[in-house]
Coordinates of C-alpha atoms in Angstrom, one line a residue:
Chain A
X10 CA 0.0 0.0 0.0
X11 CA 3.0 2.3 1.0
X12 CA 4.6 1.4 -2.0
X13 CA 1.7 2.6 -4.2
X14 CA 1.4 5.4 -2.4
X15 CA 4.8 6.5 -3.5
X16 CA 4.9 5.5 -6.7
X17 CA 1.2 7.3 -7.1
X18 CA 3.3 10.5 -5.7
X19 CA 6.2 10.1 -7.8
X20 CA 4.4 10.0 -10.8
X21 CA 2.0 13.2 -9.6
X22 CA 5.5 15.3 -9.2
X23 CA 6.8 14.1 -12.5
X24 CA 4.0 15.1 -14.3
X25 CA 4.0 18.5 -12.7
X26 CA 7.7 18.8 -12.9
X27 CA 7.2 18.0 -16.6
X28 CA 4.0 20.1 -17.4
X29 CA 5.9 23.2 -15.6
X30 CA 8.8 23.5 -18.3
X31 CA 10.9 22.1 -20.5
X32 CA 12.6 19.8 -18.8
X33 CA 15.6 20.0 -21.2
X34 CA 16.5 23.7 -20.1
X35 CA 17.4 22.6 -16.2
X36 CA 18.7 19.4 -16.7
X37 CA 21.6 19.2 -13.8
X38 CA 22.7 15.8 -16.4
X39 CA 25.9 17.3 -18.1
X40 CA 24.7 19.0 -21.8
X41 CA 23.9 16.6 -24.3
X42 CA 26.6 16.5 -27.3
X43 CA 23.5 16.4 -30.1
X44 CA 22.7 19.7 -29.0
X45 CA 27.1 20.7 -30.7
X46 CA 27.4 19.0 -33.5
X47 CA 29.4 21.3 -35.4
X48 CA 30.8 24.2 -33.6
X49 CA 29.6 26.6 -36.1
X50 CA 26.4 25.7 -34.8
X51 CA 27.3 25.8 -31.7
X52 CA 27.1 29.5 -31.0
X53 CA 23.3 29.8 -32.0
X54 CA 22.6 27.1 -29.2
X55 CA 24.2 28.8 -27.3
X56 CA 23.0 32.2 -27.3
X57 CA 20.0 30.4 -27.1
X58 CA 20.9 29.0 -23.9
X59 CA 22.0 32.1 -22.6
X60 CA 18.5 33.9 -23.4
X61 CA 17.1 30.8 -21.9
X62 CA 18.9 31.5 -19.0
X63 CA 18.9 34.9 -18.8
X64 CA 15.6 35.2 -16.9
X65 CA 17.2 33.5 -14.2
X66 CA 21.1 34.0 -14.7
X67 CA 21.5 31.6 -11.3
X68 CA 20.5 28.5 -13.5
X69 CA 23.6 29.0 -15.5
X70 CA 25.7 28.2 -12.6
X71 CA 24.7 24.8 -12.8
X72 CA 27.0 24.1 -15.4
X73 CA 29.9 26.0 -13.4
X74 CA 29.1 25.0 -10.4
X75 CA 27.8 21.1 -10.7
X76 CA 29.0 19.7 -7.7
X77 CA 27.1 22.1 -5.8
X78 CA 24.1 20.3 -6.5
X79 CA 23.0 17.4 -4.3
X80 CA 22.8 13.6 -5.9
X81 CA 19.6 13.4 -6.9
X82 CA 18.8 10.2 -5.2
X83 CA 16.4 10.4 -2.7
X84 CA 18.2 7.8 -0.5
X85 CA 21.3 10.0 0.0
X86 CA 19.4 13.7 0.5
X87 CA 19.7 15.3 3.8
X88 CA 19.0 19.1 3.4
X89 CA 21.3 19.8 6.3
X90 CA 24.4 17.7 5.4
X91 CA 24.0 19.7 2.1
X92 CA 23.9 23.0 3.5
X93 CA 27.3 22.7 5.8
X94 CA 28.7 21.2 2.2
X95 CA 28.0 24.2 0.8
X96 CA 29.1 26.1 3.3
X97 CA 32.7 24.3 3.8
X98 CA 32.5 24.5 -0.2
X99 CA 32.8 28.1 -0.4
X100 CA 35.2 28.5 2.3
X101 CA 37.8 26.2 0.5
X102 CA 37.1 28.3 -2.7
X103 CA 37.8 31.4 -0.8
X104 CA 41.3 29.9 0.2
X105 CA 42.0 28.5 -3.5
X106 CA 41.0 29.4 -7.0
X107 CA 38.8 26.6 -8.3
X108 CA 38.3 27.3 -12.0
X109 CA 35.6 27.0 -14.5
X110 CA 36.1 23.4 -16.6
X111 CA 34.9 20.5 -18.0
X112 CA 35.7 17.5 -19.2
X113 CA 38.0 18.1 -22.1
X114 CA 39.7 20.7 -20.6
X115 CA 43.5 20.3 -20.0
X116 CA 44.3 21.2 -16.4
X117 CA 47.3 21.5 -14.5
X118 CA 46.7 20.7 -11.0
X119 CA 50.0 21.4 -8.2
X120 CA 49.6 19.5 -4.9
X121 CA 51.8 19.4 -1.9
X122 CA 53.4 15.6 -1.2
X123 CA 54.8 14.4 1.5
X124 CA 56.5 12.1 -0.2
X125 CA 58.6 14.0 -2.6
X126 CA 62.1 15.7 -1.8
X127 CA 60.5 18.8 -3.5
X128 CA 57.7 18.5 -1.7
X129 CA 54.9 19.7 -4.2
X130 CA 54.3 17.6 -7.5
X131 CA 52.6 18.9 -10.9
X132 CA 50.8 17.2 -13.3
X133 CA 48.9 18.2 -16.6
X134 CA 46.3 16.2 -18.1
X135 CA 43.0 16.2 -20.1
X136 CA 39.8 15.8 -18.0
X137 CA 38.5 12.7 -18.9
X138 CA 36.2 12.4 -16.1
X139 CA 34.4 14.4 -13.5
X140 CA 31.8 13.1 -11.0
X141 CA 30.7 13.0 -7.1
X142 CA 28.4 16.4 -5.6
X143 CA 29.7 18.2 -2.3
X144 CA 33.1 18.0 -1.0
X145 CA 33.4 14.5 -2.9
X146 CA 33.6 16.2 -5.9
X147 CA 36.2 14.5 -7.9
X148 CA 38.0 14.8 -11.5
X149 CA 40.4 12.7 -13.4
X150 CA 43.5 13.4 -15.5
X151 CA 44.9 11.4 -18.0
X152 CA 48.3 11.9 -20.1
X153 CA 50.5 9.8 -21.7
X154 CA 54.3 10.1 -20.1
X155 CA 57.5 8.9 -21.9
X156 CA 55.2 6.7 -23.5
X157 CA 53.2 5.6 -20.9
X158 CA 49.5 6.4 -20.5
X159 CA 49.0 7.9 -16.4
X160 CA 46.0 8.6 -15.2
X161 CA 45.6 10.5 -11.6
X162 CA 42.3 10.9 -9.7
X163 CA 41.8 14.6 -7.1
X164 CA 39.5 15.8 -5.1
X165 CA 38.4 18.9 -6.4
X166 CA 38.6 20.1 -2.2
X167 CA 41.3 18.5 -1.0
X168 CA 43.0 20.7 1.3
X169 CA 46.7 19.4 0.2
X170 CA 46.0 21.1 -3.4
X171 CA 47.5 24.1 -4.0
X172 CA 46.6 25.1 -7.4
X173 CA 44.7 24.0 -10.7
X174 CA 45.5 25.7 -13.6
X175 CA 43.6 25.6 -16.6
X176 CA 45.5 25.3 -19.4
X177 CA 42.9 25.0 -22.1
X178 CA 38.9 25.6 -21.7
X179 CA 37.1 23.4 -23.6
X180 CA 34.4 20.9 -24.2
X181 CA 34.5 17.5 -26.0
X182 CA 31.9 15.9 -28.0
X183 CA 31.0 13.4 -24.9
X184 CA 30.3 13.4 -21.4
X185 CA 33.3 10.9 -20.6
X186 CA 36.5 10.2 -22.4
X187 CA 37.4 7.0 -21.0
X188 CA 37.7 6.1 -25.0
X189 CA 41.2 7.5 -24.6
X190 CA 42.7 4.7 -22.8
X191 CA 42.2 2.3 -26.1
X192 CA 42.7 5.7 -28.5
X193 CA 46.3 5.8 -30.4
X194 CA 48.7 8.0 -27.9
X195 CA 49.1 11.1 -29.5
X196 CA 45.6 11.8 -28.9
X197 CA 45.8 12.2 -24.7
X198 CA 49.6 13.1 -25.0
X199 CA 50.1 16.9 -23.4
X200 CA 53.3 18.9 -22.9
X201 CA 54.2 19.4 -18.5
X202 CA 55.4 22.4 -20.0
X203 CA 52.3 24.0 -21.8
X204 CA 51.4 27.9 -21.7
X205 CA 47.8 28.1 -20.6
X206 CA 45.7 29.9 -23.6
X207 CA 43.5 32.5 -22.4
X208 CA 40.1 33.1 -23.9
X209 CA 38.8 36.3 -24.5
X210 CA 36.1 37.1 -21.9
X211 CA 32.6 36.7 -22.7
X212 CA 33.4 34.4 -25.1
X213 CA 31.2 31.1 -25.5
X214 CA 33.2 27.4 -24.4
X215 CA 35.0 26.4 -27.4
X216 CA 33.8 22.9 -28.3
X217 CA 36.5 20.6 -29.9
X218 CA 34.8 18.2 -32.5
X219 CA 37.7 16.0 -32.6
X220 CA 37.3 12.8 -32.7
X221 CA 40.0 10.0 -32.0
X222 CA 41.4 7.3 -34.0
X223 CA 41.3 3.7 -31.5
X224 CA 43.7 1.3 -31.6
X225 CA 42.6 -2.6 -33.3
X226 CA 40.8 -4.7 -30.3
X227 CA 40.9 -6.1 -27.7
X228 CA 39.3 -3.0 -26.2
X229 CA 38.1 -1.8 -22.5
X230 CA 34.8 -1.5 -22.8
X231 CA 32.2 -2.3 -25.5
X232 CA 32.7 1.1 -26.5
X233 CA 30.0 0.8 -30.1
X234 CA 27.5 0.4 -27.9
X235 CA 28.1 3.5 -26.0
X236 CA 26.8 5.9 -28.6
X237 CA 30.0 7.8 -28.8
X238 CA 30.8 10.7 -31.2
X239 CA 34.4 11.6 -30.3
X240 CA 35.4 8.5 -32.1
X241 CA 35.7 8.3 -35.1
X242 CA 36.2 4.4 -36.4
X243 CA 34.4 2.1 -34.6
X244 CA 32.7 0.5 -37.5
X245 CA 36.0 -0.5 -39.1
X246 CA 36.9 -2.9 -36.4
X247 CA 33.5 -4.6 -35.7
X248 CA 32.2 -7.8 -36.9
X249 CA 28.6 -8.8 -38.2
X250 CA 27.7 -10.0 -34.5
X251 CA 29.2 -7.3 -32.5
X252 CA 26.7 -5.0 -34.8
X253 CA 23.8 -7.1 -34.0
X254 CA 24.2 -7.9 -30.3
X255 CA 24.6 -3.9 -30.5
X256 CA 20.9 -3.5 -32.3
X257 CA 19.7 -6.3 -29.2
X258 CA 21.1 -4.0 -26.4
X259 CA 20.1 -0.7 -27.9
X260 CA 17.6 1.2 -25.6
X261 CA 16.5 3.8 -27.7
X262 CA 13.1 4.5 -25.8
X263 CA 15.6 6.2 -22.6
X264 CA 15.6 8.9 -23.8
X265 CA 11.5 9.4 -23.6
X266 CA 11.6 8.3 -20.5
X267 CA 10.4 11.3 -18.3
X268 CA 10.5 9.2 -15.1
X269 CA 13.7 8.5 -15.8
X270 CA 15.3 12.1 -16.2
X271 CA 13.2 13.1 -13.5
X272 CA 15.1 10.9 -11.1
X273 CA 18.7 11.9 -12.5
X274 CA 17.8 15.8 -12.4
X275 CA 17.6 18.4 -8.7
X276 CA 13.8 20.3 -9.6
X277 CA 13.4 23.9 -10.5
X278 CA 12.7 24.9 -7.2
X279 CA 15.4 23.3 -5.4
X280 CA 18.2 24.6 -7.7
X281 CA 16.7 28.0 -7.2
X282 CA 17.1 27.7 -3.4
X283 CA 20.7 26.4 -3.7
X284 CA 21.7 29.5 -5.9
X285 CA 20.3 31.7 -3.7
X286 CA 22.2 30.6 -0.6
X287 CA 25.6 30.9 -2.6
X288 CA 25.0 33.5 -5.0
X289 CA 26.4 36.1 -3.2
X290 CA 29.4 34.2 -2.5
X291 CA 30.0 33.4 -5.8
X292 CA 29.8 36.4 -7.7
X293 CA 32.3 37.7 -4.9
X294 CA 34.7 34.7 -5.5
X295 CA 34.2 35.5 -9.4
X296 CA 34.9 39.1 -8.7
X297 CA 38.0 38.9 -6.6
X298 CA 39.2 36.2 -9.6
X299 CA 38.8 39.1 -11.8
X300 CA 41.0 41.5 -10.1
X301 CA 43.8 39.1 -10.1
X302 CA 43.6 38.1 -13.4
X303 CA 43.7 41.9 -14.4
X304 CA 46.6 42.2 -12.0
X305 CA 48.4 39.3 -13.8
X306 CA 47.9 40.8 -17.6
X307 CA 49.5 43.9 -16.5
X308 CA 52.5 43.0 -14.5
X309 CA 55.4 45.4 -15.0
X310 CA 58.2 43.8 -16.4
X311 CA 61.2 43.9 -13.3
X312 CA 63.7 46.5 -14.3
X313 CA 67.0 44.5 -14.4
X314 CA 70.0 45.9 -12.4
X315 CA 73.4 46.2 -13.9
Chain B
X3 CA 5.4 -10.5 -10.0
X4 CA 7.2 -8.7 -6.8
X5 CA 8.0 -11.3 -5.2
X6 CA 9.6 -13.3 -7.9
X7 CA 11.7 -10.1 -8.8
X8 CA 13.2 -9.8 -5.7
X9 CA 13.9 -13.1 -5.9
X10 CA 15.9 -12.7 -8.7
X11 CA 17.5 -10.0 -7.0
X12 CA 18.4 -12.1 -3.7
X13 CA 19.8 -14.9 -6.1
X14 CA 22.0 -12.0 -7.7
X15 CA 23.3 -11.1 -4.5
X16 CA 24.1 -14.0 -3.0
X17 CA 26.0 -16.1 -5.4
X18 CA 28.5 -14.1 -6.9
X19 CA 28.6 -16.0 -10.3
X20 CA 31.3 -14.2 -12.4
X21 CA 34.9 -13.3 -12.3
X22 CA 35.7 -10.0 -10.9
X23 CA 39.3 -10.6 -11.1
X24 CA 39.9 -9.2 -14.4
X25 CA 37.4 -6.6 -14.2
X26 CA 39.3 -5.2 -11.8
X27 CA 42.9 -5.4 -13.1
X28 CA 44.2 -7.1 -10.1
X29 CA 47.9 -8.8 -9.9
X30 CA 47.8 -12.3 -9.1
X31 CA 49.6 -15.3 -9.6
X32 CA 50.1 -16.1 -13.6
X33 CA 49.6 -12.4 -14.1
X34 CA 51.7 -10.7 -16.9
X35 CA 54.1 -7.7 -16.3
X36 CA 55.9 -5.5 -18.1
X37 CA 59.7 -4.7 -17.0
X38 CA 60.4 -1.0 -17.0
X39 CA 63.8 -1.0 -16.2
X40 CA 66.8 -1.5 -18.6
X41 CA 68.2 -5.3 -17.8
X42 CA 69.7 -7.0 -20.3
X43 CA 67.2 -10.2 -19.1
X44 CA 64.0 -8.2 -18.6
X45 CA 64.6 -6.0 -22.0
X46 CA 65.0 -9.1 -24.2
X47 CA 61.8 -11.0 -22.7
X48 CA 59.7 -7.7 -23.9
X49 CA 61.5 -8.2 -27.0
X50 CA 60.4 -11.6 -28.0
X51 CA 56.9 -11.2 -26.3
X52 CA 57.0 -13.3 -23.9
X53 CA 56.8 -10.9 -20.7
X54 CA 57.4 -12.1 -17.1
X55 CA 54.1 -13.8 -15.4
X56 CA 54.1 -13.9 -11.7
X57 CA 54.4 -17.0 -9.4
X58 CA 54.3 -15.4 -6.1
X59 CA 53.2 -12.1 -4.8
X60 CA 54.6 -11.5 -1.6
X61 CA 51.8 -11.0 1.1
X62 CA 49.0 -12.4 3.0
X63 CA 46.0 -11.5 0.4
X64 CA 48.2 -12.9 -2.8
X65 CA 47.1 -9.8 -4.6
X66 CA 49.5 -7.4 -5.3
X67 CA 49.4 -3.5 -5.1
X68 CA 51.5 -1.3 -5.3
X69 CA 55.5 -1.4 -3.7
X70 CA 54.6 -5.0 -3.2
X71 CA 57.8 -8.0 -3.8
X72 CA 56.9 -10.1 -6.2
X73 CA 58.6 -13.7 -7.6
X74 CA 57.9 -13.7 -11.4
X75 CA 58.9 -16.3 -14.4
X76 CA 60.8 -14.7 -17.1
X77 CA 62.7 -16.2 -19.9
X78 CA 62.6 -19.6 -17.2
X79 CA 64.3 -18.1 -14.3
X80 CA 62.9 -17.2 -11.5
X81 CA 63.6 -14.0 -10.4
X82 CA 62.2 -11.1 -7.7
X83 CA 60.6 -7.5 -9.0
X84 CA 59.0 -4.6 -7.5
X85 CA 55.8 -3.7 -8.6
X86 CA 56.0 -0.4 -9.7
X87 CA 52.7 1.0 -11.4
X88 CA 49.6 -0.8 -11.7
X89 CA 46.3 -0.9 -13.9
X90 CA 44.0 -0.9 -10.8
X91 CA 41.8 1.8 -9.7
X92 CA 44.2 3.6 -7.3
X93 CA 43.3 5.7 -4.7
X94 CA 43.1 10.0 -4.9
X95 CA 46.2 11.0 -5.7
X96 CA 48.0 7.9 -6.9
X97 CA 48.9 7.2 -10.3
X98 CA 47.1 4.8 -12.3
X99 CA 48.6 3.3 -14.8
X100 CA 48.0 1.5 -18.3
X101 CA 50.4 -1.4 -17.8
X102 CA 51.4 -3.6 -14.9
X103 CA 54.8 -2.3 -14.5
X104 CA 57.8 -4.5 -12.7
X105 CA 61.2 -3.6 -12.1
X106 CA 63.6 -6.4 -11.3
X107 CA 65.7 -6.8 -8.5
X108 CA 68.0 -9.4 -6.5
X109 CA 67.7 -10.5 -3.3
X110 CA 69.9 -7.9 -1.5
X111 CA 67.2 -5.3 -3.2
X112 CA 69.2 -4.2 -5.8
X113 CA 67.9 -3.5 -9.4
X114 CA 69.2 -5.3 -12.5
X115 CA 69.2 -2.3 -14.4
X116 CA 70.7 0.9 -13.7
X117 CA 67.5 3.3 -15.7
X118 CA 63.7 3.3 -15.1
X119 CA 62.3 3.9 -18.6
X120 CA 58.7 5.3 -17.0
X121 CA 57.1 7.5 -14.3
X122 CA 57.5 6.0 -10.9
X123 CA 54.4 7.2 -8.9
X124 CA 55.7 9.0 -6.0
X125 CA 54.4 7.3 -2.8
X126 CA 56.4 4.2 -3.7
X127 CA 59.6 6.6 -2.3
X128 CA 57.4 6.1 1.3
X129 CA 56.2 2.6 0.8
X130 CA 59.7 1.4 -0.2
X131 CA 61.2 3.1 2.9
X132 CA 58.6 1.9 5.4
X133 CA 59.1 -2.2 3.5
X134 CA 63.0 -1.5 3.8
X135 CA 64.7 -3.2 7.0
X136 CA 68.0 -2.2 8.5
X137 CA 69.6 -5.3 8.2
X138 CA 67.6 -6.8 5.2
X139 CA 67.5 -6.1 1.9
X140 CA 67.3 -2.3 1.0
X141 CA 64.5 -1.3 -1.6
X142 CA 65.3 2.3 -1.9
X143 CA 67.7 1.6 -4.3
X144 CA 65.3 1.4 -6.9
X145 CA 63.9 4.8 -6.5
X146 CA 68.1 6.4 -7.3
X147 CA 67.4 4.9 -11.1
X148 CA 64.4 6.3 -11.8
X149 CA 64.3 9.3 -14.1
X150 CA 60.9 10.9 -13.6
X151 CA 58.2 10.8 -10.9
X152 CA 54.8 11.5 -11.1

């Protein structure tokens, strides 16, 4: 009976969820790629998105700011664990610089070790992955060094990093790159030595519609059943069953699935609460990040003596 | 219908009827390496493609991570290694590598080479220290011919 209940309840707050907006515009799921297929289409949608937005400019924090969201399991929420996140969130970020990226981007992230003689160590890597809400918030790195591919795992608030740079701001053309791991090197190899490129402010996200060459199988993972556009031949190395045990997995009625995305996504009016609480915060964070970004461009040159 | 789903379920749960071992990349006995380092025996067994499989890992679980000793079969001797980068999901902040990576030492601890081709992840320099005894053999030497850490 309980169980009905719920289920009669879930389905009443989906509908309304659903007959409220479009559901597509405050999806806290990370954008879908079919919305970038080229980049020259790219900055229609997203001026779009930015109209979309701009009747409530603290919705577009959601794609800054993802891990201040909660998971949107039901099991997990508890409004006040959230909160004192939130709060211990911002006070890390006034101690350190967290940047806006994604996955695609190429960081370099500096963190003290106690192991090393030096006693900081500094790695660059493409973002292939970034996951976990709160102060679990995590992000993966991946490069290939002296011809062996590394991957490193950080917290995005661990107290023992000291910087994260990012070296290049920009999307891919999927949510997770794990592709690169069977991908031919050159495609996840970065120099430790790279300048970081500065966009011009204002400007949209650059995304880069590359898409990698992979290496004959064995492979990883089944990746041509993944739907993946940042690869580019997958067909060439399958065989007649791979491509129909592919058509017998296929679940191509997800997508409609309103239930579904419901579960996955934080509602309207709970994202509006959360950017309230921080908003302030933030926009002082971005501000001060501002100032000493100006300060950087126009450093003096130091007058050399003799 | 309910019932007979959770069932299912309970079944799932309680007979674990796959392999998890190579989902998740462990080291265990028969496992193949790679050797890193620049021995004249470990660089010709890459060579002819037959890399080093292990015959004993070193500790009570039998599974190795990394810094762990480890008895391997290459080219039909038997001879000791350090793990030294692994394929496993590592914790934050530890390297994770795309090969099983082995450098080869002697009993005494000393490497066969004298160059690590490949990043050494850096908490090995603590776990080799702590595994080191005074009087026994001394692991640390392996960290003097390694050219880059990570």
């Amino acid at each position: 009976m309980a169980l009905a209940i719920r289920r009669y309840n879930d389905i009443l707050c989906a509908t309304k969820w659903f007959i409220r907006r479009d559901c597509r515009v405050f999806s806290t799921l990370p954008e879908t790629v079919e919305q970038y297929p080229k980049p020259q289409v790219v900055k229609e949608q997203r001026s779009s998105r930015i109209r979309a937005n701009a009747s409530n400019p603290k919705l577009a924090y959601r794609q800054i700011y993802p891990e201040f969201l909660p998971d949107p399991n039901p099991k997990w929420r508890n409004s006040l664990r959230e909160k004192l996140e939130r709060a211990d969130m911002l006070k890390r970020r006034s101690q350190i610089d967290i940047p806006e990226f994604y996955v695609g981007s190429i960081l370099a992230v500096t963190v003290a070790d106690p192991h090393a003689q030096g006693k900081v160590t500094k790695f660059v890597g493409i973002c292939i992955e970034r996951k976990g809400c709160g102060l679990r918030a995590e992000f993966t790195l991946r490069n290939v060094v002296d011809h062996q591919g590394v991957e490193v795992r950080y917290d995005l608030y661990d107290p023992t990093v000291q910087k994260i740079q990012v070296l290049r701001l920009e999307k891919r053309l999927d949510d997770k790159l794990f592709y690169l791991r069977d991908a031919l090197p050159e495609y996840s190899t970065f120099a430790f030595d790279m300048d970081p490129e500065i966009l011009p402010e204002g400007t949209p996200v650059p995304v880069n519609a590359v898409q990698v060459i992979l290496k004959p199988r064995p492979w990883l993972e089944r990746w041509e059943r993944q739907e993946l556009k940042g690869v580019a031949n997958i067909e060439e190395h399958l065989k007649e069953k791979d491509r129909v045990r592919r058509e017998l997995r296929a679940t191509p009625w997800e997508k409609y699935d309103l239930m579904k995305t419901y579960r996955k996504t934080i509602p309207v009016e709970d994202q509006n609460k959360i950017w309230a609480e921080v908003n302030s915060q933030l926009e002082q964070l971005q501000l001060t990040r501002k100032k000493m970004s100006r300060k950087r461009i126009f450093n003096t040159p130091k007058v050399q003596l003799g | 219908m309910l019932k007979s789903l959770i069932k299912k379920l309970h079944v799932v749960q309680s007979s674990c009827g796959f392999h998890t071992t190579a989902s998740l990349n462990e080291v265990r006995l028969l496992t193949r390496l790679r050797v890193v380092d620049n021995s004249e025996i470990g660089k010709r067994a890459m060579a002819e493609g037959k890399p080093p499989k292990i015959i004993c890992v070193y500790n009570k679980q039998r599974v190795g991570y990394i810094g762990d000793r480890v008895l391997v079969a290459i080219k039909g001797q038997k001879k000791k290694g350090i793990l030294v980068g692994l394929k496993q999901t590592q914790k934050v902040k530890v390297p994770k590598f795309d090969s099983n990576n082995v450098v080869l030492i002697d009993d005494n601890g000393t490497p066969l080479g004298n160059r690590i081709h490949v990043p050494i992840p850096t908490i090995l320099r603590t776990i080799l220290k702590e595994k080191t005894h005074s009087k026994g053999a001394d692991y640390t030497k392996l960290l003097s011919i390694a050219t880059r850490f990570v």
